[in-house]
Coordinates of C-alpha atoms in Angstrom, one line a residue:
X1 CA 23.7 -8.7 -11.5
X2 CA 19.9 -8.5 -10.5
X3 CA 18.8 -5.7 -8.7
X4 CA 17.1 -6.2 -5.5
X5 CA 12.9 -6.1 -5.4
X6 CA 11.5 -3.0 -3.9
X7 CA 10.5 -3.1 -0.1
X8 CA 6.8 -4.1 0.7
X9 CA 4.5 -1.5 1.6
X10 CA 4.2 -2.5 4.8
X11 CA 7.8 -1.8 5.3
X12 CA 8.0 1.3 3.5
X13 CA 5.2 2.5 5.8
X14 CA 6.4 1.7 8.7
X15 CA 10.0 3.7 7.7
X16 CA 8.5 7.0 6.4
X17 CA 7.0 7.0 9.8
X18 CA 9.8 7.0 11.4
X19 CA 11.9 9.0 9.7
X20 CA 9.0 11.3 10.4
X21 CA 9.6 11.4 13.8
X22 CA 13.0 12.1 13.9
X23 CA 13.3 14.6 11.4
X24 CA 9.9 16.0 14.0
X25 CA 11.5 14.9 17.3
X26 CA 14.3 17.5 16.2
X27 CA 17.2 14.2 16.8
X28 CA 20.2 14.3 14.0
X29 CA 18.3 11.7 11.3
X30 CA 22.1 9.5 11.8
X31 CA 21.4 8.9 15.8
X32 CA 17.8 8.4 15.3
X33 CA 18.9 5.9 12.9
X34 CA 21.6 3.8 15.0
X35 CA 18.3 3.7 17.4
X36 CA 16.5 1.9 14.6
X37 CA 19.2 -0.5 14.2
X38 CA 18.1 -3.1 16.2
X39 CA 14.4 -3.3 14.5
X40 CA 13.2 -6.7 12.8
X41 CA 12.6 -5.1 9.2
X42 CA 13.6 -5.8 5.5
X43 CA 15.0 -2.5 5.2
X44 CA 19.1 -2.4 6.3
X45 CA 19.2 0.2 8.4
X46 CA 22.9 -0.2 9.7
X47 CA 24.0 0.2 6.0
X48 CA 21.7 3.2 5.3
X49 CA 23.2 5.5 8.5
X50 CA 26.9 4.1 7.1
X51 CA 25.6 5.1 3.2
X52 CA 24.1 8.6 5.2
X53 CA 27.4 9.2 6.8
X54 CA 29.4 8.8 4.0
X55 CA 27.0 11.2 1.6
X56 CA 25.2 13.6 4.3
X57 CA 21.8 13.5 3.0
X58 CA 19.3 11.2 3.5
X59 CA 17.5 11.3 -0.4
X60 CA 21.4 9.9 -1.3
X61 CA 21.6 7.7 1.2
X62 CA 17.9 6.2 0.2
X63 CA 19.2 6.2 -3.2
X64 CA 22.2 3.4 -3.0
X65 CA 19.5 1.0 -1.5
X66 CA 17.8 -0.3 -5.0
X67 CA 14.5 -1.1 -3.0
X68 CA 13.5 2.6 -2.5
X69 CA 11.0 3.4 -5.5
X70 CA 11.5 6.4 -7.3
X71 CA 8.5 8.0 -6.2
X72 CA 9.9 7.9 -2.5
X73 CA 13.3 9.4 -3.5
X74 CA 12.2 12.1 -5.7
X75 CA 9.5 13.4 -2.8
X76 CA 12.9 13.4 -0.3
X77 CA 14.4 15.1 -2.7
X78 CA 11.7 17.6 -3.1
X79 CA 11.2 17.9 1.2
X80 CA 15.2 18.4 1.4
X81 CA 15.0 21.7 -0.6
X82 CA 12.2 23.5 1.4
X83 CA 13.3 21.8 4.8
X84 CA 9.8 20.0 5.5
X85 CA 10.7 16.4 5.4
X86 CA 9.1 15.6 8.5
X87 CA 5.7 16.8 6.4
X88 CA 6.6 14.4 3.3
X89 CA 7.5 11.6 5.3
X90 CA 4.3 11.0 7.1
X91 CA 2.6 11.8 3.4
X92 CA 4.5 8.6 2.0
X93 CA 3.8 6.9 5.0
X94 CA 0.3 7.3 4.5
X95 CA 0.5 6.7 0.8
X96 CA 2.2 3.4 1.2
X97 CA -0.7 2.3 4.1
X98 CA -2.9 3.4 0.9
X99 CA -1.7 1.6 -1.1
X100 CA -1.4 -1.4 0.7
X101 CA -4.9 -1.4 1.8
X102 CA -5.4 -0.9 -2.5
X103 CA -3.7 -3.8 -3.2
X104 CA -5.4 -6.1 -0.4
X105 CA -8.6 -4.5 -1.6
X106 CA -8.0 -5.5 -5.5
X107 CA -7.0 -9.3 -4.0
X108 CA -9.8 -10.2 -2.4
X109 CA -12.4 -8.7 -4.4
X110 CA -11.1 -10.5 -7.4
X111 CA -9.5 -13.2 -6.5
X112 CA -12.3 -15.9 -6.2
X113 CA -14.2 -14.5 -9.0
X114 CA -10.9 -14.1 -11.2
X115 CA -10.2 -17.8 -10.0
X116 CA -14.2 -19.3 -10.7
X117 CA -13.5 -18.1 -14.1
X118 CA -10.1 -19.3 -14.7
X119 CA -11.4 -23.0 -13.6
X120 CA -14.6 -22.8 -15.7
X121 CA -13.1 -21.4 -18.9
X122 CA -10.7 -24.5 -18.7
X123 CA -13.8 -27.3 -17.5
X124 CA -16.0 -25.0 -20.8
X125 CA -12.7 -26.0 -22.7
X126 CA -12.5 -29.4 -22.1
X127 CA -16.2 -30.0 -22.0
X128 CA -16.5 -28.2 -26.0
X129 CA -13.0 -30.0 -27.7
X130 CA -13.2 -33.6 -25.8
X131 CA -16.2 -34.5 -24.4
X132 CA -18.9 -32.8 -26.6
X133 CA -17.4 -34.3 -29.4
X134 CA -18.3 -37.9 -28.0
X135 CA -21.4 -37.0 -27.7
X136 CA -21.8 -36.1 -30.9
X137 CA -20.2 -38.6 -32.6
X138 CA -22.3 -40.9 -30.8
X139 CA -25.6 -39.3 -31.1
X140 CA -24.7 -39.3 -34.8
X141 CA -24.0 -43.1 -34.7
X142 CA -27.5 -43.8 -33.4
X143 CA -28.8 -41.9 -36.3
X144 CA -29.5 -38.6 -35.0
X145 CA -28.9 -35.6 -36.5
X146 CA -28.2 -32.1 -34.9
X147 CA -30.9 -28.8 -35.2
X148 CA -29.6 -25.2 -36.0
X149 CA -29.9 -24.5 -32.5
X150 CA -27.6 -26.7 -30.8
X151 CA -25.2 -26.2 -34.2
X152 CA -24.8 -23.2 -33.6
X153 CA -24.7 -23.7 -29.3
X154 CA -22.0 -25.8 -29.7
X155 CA -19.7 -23.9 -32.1
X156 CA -20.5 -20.5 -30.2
X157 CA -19.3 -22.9 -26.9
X158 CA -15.9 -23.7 -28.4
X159 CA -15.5 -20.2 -29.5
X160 CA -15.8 -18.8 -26.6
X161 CA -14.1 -21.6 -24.5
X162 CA -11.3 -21.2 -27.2
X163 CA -11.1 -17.3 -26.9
X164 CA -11.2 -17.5 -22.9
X165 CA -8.5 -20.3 -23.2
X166 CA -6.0 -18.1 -24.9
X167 CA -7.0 -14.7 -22.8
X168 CA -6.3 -17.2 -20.0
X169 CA -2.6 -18.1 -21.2
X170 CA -2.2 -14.6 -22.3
X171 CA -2.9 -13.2 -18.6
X172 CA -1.0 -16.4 -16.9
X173 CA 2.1 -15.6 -19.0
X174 CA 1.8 -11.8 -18.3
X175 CA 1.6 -12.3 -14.6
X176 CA 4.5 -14.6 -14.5
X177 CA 6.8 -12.1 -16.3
X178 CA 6.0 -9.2 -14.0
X179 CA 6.7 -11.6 -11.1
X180 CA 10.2 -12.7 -12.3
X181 CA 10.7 -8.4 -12.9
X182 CA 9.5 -7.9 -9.7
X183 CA 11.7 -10.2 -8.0
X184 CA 14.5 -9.4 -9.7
X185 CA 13.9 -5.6 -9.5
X186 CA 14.1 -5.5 -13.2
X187 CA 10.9 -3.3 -13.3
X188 CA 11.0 0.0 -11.2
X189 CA 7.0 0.4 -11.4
X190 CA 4.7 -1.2 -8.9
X191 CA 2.5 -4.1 -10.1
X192 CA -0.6 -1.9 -8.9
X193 CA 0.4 1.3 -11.2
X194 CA -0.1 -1.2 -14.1
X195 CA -3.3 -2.5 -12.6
X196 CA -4.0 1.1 -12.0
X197 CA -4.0 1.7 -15.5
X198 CA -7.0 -0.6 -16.3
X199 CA -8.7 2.5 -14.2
X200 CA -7.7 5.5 -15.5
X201 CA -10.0 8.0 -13.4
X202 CA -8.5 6.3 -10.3
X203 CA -5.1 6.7 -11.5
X204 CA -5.7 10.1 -12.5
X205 CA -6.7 11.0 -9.3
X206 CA -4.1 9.4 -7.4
X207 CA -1.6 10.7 -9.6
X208 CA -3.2 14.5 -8.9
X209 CA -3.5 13.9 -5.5
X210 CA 0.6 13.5 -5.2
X211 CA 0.9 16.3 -7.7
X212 CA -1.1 18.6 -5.2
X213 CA 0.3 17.7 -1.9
X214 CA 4.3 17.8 -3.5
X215 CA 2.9 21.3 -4.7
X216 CA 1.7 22.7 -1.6
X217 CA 5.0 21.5 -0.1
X218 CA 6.8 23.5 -2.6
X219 CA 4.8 26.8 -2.4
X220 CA 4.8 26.5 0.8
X221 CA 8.8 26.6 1.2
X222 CA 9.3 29.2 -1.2
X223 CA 11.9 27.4 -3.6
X224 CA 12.8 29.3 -7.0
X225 CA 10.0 29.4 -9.3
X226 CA 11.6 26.9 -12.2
X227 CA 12.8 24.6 -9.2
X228 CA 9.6 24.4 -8.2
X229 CA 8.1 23.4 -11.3
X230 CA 10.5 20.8 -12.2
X231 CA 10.4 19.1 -8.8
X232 CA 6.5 18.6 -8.4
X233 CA 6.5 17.6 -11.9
X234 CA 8.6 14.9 -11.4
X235 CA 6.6 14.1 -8.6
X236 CA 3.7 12.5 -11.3
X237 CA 4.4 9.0 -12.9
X238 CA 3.8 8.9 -16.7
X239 CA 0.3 9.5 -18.0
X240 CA -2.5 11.7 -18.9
X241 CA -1.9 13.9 -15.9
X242 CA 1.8 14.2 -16.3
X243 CA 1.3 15.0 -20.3
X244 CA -1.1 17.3 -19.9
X245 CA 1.0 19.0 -16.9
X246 CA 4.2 18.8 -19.0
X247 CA 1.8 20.5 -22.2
X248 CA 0.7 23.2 -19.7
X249 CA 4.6 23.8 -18.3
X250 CA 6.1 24.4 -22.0
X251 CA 3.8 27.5 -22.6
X252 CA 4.4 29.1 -19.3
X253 CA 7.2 32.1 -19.4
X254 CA 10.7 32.2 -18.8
X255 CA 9.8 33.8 -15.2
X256 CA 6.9 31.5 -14.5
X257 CA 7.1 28.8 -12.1
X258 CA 4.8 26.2 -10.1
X259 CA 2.5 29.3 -8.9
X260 CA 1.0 29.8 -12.5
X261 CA 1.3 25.8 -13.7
X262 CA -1.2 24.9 -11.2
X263 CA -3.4 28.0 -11.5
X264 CA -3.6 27.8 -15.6
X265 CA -3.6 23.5 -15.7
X266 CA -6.9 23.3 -15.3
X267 CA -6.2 19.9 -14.2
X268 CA -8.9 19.5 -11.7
X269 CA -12.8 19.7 -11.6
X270 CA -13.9 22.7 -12.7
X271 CA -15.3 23.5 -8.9
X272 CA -12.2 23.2 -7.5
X273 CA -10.7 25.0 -10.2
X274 CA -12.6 27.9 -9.0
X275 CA -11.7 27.6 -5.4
X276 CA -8.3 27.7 -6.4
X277 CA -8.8 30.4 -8.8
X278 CA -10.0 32.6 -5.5
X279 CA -7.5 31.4 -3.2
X280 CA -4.9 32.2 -6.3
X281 CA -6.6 35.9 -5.6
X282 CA -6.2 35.6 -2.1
X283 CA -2.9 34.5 -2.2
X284 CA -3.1 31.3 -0.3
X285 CA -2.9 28.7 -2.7
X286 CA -0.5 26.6 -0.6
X287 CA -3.0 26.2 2.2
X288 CA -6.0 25.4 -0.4
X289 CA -3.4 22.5 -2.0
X290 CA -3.2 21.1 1.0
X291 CA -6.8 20.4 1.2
X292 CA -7.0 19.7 -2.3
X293 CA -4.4 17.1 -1.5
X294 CA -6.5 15.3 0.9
X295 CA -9.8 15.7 -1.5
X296 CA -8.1 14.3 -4.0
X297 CA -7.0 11.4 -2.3
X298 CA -10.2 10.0 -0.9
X299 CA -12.0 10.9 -4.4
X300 CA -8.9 8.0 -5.8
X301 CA -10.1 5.9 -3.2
X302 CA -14.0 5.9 -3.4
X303 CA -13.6 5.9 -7.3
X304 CA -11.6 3.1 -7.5
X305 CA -13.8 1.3 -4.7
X306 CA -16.7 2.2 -6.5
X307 CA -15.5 0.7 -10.3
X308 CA -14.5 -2.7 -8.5
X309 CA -17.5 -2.9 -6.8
X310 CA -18.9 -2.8 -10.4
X311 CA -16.6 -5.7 -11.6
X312 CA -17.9 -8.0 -9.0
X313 CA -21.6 -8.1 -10.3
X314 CA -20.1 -8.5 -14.2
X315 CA -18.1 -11.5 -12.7
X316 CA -21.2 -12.9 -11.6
X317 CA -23.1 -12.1 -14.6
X318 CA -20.2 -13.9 -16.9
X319 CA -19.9 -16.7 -14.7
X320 CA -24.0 -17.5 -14.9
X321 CA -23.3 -17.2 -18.8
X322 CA -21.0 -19.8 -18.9
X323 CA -22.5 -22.2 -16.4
X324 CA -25.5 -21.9 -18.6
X325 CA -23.9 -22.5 -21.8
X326 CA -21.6 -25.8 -20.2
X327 CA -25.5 -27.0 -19.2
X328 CA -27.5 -26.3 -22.6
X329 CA -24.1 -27.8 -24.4
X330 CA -24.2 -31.1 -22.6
X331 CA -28.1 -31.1 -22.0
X332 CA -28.6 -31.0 -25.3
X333 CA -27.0 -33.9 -27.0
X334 CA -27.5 -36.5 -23.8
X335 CA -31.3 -35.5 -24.6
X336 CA -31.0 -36.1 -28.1
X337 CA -29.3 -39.5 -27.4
X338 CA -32.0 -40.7 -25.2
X339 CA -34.6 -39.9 -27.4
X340 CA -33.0 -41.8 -30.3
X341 CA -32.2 -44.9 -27.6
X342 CA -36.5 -44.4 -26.3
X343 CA -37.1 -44.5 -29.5

């Protein structure tokens, strides 16, 4: 039997906020859910106060309902042991209005681009394999004969028409298996981690900033040392960041904990490093990874901002390449033609 596709973002959202304000209006999280019943959402949740009931905590109740991500149930998790889940749930909240905004953000900045090519590498396709041909043939017919120049124009047309033809397939195909996971709930990873991935400073950053605020949540509560460091490790999805956080946790000592992990990662820019280096001294490094948290997460957000912004322009820039090349490769022999019929 399928599993069930995770819940939008907009959904998810919406929920972590207000679970938020029951856990902060002080209300037992089982009546504050029976007042939630009623609400027009995708997320059941009559079933989750029955499922919370039954197992008494809400990261188990979140669990039986397959359209949780990981992520979400893993931070619960984490805010259950230090008793702050009013403080984690308006984090996700504003993670999943992040990444909602991300994935509207990566739509419509490459959409119609994305699409301009997709129709011109097919119209460059047809243009270099059926029509130039014709052309061709008849220019050859009339007793013309073809220059280096448009020789090689043409065969440099049908390679690349050819080579953007089966990129095309390739990234049609791909897209239609990660929708059928997705709506299946075969896949447990979010389309936009694996689009993510194509930007691996963003992703790194996104990834630290979770790291950091499910860090600060930890020191903050005091939980036991090794606890600690195996809950916010979890916390990070697979990667650079969680490799080189998982390198960094297998040296530390038997007695060592989250404290030293994110005082000896060196996971972040050597400026912060510093500040956290003093506020290490100081000994208030769960108030700096609170701030490092937030800095984090806007640096995600202007650096991924910033690389689209870049894409658009080499859209552009590709497109004009192409138009040029469908004109000079149909330009070409029609002038040749007319020359040989003038003549």
């Amino acid at each position: 039997m399928a599993k069930r596709s995770l819940h939008s973002d907009e959904a998810l959202q919406s929920f972590c906020t207000q679970i938020g304000l029951i856990y902060d209006s002080g209300l037992p999280m089982e009546d504050g859910l029976r007042m939630l019943e009623d609400s027009r959402t995708e997320i059941d949740v009559d079933t989750l106060a029955q499922n919370l009931a039954k197992t008494g905590k809400l990261s188990d109740a979140l669990a039986q309902d397959p359209g949780f991500p990981q992520e979400l149930l893993r931070a619960m998790e984490a805010a259950e042991v230090v008793g702050r889940e009013d403080k984690v749930a308006f984090h996700l909240a504003d993670h999943y209005r992040r990444q909602g905004e991300t994935k509207r953000f990566l739509s419509e900045l490459l959409f119609m681009p994305v699409l301009l090519l997709a129709v011109l590498i097919v119209v460059m396709g047809v243009l270099s394999y059926a029509v130039l041909p014709v052309f061709q043939e008849v220019y050859a017919n009339l007793g013309g004969v073809d220059n280096a120049f448009t020789t090689i124009l043409l065969n440099a047309a049908k390679i690349f028409s050819g080579v953007g033809m089966v990129l095309l397939a390739l990234v049609m195909v791909w897209l239609l298996i990660q929708s059928v996971r997705s709506a299946f709930g075969i896949d447990e990873e979010d389309l936009t981690e694996k689009v993510l991935r194509f930007f691996p400073q963003s992703k790194r950053l996104a990834d630290l900033a979770r790291f950091s605020f499910i860090s600060q949540v930890l020191l903050e509560g005091g939980v036991e040392a090794k606890t600690a460091l195996d809950l916010a490790i979890n916390q990070v999805p697979s990667g650079r960041l969680s490799d080189t956080l998982k390198e960094t946790a297998s040296t530390l000592k038997p007695n060592e904990g989250l404290y030293e992990l994110v005082t000896q990662s060196h996971v972040y820019p050597p400026l912060m490093q510093k500040t956290l280096t003093l506020a290490a001294k100081a000994g208030k490094v769960d108030l700096m990874m609170e701030e490092i948290s937030r800095k984090t997460q806007d640096d995600a957000q202007r650096s991924l901002t910033k690389t689209l912004n870049r894409v658009e322009p080499f859209l552009v820039l590709l497109l004009t390449a192409f138009v040029s090349a469908v004109l000079f490769s149909l330009l070409i022999p029609l002038l040749g033609v007319m020359s040989v019929l003038g003549g």
